[in-house]
Short mmCIF file of C-alpha atoms in Angstrom, two decimals:
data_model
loop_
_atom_site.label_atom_id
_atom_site.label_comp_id
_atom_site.label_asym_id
_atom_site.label_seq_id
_atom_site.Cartn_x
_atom_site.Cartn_y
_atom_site.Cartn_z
CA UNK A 1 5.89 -3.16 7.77
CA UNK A 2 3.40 -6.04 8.92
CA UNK A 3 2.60 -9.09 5.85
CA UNK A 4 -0.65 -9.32 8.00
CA UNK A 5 -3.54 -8.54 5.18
CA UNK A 6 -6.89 -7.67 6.88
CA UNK A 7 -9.26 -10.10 5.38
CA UNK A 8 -13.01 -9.07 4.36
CA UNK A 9 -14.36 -11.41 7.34
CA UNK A 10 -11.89 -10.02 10.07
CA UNK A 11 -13.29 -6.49 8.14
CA UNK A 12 -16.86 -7.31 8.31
CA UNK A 13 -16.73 -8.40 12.02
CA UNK A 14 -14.67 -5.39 14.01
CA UNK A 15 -16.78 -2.91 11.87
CA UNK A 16 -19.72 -4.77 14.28
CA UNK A 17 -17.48 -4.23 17.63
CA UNK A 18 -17.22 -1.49 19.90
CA UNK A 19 -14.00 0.01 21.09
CA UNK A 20 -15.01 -0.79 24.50
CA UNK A 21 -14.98 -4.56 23.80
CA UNK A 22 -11.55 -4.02 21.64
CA UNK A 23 -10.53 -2.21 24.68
CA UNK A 24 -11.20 -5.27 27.31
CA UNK A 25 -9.97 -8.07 24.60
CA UNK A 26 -6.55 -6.47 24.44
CA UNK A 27 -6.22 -5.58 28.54
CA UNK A 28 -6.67 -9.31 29.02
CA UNK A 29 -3.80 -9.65 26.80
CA UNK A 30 -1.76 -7.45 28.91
CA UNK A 31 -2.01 -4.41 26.10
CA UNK A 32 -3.57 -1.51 28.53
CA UNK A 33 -2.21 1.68 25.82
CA UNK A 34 -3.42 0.92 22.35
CA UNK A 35 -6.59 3.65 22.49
CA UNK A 36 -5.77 6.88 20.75
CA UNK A 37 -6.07 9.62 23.41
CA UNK A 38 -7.71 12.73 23.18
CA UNK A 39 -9.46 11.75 19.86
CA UNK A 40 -12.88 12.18 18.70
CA UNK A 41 -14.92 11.69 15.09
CA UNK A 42 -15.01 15.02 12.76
CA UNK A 43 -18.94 13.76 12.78
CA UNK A 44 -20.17 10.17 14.00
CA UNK A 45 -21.16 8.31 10.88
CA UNK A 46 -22.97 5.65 12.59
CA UNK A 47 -20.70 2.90 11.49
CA UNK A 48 -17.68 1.67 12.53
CA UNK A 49 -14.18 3.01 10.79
CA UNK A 50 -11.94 -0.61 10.19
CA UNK A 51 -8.32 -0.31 8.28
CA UNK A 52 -4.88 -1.12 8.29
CA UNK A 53 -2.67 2.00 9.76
CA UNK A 54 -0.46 3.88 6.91
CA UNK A 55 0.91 6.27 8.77
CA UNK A 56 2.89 9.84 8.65
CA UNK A 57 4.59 11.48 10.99
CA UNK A 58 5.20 15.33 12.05
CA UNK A 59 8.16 16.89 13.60
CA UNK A 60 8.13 20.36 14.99
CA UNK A 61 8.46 22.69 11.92
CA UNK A 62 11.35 25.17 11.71
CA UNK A 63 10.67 28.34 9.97
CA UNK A 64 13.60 27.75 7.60
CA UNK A 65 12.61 24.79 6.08
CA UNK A 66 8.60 25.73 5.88
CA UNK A 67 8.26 28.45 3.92
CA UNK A 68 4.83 28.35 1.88
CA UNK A 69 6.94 27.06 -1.34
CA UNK A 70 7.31 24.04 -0.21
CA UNK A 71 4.27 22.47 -1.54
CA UNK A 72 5.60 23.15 -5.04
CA UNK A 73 7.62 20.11 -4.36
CA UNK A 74 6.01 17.13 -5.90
CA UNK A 75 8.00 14.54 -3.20
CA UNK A 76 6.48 16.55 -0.17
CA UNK A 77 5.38 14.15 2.21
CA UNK A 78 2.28 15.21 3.28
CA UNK A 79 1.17 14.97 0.16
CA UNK A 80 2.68 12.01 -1.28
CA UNK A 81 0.93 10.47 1.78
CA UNK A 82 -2.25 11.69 0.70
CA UNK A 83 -1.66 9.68 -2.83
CA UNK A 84 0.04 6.65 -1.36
CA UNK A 85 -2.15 5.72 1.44
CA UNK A 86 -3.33 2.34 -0.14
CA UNK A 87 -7.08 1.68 -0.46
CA UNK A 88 -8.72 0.56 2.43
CA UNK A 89 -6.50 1.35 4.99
CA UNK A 90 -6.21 4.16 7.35
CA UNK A 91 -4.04 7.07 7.45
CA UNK A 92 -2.87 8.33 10.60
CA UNK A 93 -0.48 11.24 11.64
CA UNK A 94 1.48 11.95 14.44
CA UNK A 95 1.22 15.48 14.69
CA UNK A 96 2.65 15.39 18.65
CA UNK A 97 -1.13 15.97 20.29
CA UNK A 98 -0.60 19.70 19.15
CA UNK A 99 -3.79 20.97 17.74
CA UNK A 100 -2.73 24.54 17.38
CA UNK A 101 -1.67 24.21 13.97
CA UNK A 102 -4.24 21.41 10.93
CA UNK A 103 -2.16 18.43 10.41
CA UNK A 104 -4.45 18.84 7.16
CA UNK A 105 -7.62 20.14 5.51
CA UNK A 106 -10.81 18.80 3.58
CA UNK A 107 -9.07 19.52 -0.03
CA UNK A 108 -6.77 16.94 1.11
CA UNK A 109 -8.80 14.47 3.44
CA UNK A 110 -11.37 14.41 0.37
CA UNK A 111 -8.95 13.10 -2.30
CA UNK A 112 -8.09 10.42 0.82
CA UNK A 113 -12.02 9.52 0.76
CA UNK A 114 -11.70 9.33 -3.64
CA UNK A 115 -9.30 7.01 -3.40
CA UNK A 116 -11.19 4.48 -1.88
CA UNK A 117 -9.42 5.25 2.10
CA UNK A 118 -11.26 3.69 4.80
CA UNK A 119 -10.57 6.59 7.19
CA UNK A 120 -7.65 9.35 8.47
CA UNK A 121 -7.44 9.62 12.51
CA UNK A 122 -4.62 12.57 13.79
CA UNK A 123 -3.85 13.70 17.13
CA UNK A 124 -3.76 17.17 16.19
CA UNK A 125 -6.05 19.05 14.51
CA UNK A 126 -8.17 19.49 10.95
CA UNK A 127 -8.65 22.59 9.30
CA UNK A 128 -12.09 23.26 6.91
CA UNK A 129 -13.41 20.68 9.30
CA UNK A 130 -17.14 21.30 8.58
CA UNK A 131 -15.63 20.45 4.84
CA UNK A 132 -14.37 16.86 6.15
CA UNK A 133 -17.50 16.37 8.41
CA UNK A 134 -19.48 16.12 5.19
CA UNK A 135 -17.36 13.10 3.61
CA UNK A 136 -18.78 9.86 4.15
CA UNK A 137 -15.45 8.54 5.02
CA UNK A 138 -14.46 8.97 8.75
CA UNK A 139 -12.24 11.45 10.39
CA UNK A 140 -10.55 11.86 13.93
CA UNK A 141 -8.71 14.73 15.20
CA UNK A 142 -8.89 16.71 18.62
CA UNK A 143 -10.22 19.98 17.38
CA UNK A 144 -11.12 22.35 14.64
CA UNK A 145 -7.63 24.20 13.64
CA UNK A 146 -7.49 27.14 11.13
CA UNK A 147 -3.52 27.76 10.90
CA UNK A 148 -1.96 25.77 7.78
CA UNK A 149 0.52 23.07 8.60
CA UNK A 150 3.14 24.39 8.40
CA UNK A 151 2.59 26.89 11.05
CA UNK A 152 3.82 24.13 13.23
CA UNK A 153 4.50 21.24 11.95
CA UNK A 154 6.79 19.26 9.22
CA UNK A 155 5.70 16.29 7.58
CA UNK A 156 8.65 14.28 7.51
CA UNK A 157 8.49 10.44 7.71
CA UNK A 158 5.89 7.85 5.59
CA UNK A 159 5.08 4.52 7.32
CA UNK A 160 7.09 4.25 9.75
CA UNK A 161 6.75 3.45 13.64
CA UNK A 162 4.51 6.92 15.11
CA UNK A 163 2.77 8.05 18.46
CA UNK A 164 -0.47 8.97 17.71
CA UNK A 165 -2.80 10.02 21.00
CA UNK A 166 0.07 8.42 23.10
CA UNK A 167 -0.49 4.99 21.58
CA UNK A 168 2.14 3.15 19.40
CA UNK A 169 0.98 2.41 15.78
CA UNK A 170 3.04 0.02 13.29
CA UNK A 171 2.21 0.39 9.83
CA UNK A 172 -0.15 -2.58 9.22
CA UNK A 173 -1.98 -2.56 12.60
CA UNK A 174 -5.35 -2.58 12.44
CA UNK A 175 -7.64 0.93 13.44
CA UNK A 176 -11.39 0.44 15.32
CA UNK A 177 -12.86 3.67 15.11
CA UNK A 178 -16.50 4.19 16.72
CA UNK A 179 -18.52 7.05 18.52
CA UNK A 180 -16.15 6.48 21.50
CA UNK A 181 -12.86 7.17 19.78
CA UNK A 182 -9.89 4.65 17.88
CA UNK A 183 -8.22 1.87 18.94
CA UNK A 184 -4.89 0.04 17.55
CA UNK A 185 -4.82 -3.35 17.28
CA UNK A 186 -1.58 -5.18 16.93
CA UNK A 187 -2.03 -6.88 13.35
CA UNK A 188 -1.28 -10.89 14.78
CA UNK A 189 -3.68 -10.00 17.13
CA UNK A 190 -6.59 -8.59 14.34
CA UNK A 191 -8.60 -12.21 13.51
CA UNK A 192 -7.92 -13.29 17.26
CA UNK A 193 -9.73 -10.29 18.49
CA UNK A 194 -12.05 -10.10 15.99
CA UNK A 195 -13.41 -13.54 16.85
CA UNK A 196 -13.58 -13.06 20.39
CA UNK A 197 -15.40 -9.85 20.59
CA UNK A 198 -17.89 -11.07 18.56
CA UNK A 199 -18.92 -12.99 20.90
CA UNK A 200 -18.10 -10.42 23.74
CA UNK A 201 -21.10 -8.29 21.60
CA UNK A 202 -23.35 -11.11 21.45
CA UNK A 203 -23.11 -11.48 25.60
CA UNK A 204 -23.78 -7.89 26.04
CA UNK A 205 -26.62 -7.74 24.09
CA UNK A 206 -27.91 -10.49 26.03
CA UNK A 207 -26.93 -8.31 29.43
CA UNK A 208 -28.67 -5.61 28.54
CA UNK A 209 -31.85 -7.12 27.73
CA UNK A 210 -31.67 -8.57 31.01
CA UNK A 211 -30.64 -5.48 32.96
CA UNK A 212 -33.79 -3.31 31.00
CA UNK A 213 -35.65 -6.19 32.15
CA UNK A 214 -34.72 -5.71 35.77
CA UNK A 215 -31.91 -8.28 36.54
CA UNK A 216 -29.62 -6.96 39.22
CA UNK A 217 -25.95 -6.97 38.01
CA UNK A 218 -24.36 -9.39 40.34
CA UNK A 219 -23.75 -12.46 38.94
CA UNK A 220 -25.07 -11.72 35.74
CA UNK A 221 -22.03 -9.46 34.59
CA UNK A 222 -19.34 -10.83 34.31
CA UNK A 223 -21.65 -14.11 34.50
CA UNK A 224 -20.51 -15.83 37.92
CA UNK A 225 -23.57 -17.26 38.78
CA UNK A 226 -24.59 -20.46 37.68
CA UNK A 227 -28.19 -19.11 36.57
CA UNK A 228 -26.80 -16.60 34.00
CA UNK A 229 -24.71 -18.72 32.11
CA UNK A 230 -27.75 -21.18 31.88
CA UNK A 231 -29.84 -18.35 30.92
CA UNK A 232 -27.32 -17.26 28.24
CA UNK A 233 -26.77 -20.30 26.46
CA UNK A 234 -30.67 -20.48 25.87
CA UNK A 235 -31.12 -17.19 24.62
CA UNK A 236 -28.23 -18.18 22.30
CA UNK A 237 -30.09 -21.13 21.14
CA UNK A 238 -33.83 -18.87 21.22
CA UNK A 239 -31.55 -16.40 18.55
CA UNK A 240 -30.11 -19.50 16.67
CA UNK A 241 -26.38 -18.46 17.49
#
């Protein structure tokens, strides 16, 4: 597991940056697989989700070992997850991309948000999902999925190494989650990125107000011509930046 700690600042800044600009940061660092396929939020809470990964992963269940009973064990791992999943961070499940069967519901996901969890992202499915859609803490799954569990899946292994949405995700790397979807970022690479998105959000503001404006693209993005990195650096003084 990472000794990276995800500071308040490095917090406060990538809840401010899109996944898009997460997306282009880590590409120029030769990471092209670190957004969580086939993802999307339970309900958009306007805000960004921002947390270190605690993760769980699924194997394919086997009907002799998932029998209803075994939630009367108190060392189940789905649920110890639930309990363990430290404050602040994220939890996220590798449930294989197969929706068919929840990976968990909102009784669950709800004592995740009581416990002071910044988020939960899976790559399968949630079940009572209009339930989770109502928590102010946010969610990411494929679909809505009625069948319990264990219907399909076996929760066998806490923070460890998982696929979620084809992406890798170490325990300790750091989840963006926006509108768009989630993206992993490597936890050395969490204040790095941080920083230079900011300013990544900054430029794009600027862009936009010149492209609603009228300004033709060329030149001005990515800012080859002389003229738009003049005109950038005053707006940045004009905004006191």
């Amino acid at each position: 597991m990472s000794t990276y700690i995800l500071s308040d600042e490095t917090r406060a800044k990538l809840s401010k940056i899109s996944t898009a600009s997460v997306a282009s940061a880590l590409y120029k660092r030769g990471l092209r697989n670190q957004f969580i396929q086939g993802v999307s939020p339970v309900r958009w809470k306007g805000r960004n989700m921002v947390g270190q990964a605690f993760t769980l992963r699924y194997i394919p269940a086997r009907e002799d070992r998932n029998p209803m009973e075994v939630f009367r064990n108190p060392d189940h791992p789905q649920r110890v997850a639930m309990e363990t999943c430290p404050p602040g961070h994220v939890l996220v499940m590798d449930s294989r991309k197969d929706p068919r069967a929840a990976s968990a519901g909102s009784i669950l996901i709800t004592r995740l948000a009581k416990r002071g969890c910044a988020g939960v992202v899976t790559d399968g499915g949630f079940r009572d999902a209009e339930g989770i859609a109502q928590l102010d803490m946010p969610a990411y799954h494929q679909r809505p999925s009625a069948p319990t569990n264990l219907t399909l899946h076996e929760a066998l292994d806490i923070n460890v190494p998982i696929a979620c949405g084809d992406a890798a995700v170490f325990p300790g790397d750091v989840l963006v989650g926006d509108g768009d979807g989630v993206m992993v970022i490597p936890a050395h690479l969490a204040d790095e990125i941080a920083n230079e998105c900011t300013g990544m959000e900054q430029f794009e503001v600027f862009v936009l107000e010149q492209v609603e404006a009228g300004a033709p693209i060329i030149g001005l993005y990515p800012p080859t011509s002389e003229k738009a990195q003049a005109d950038y650096a005053r707006w940045r003084q004009e905004k006191g930046l």
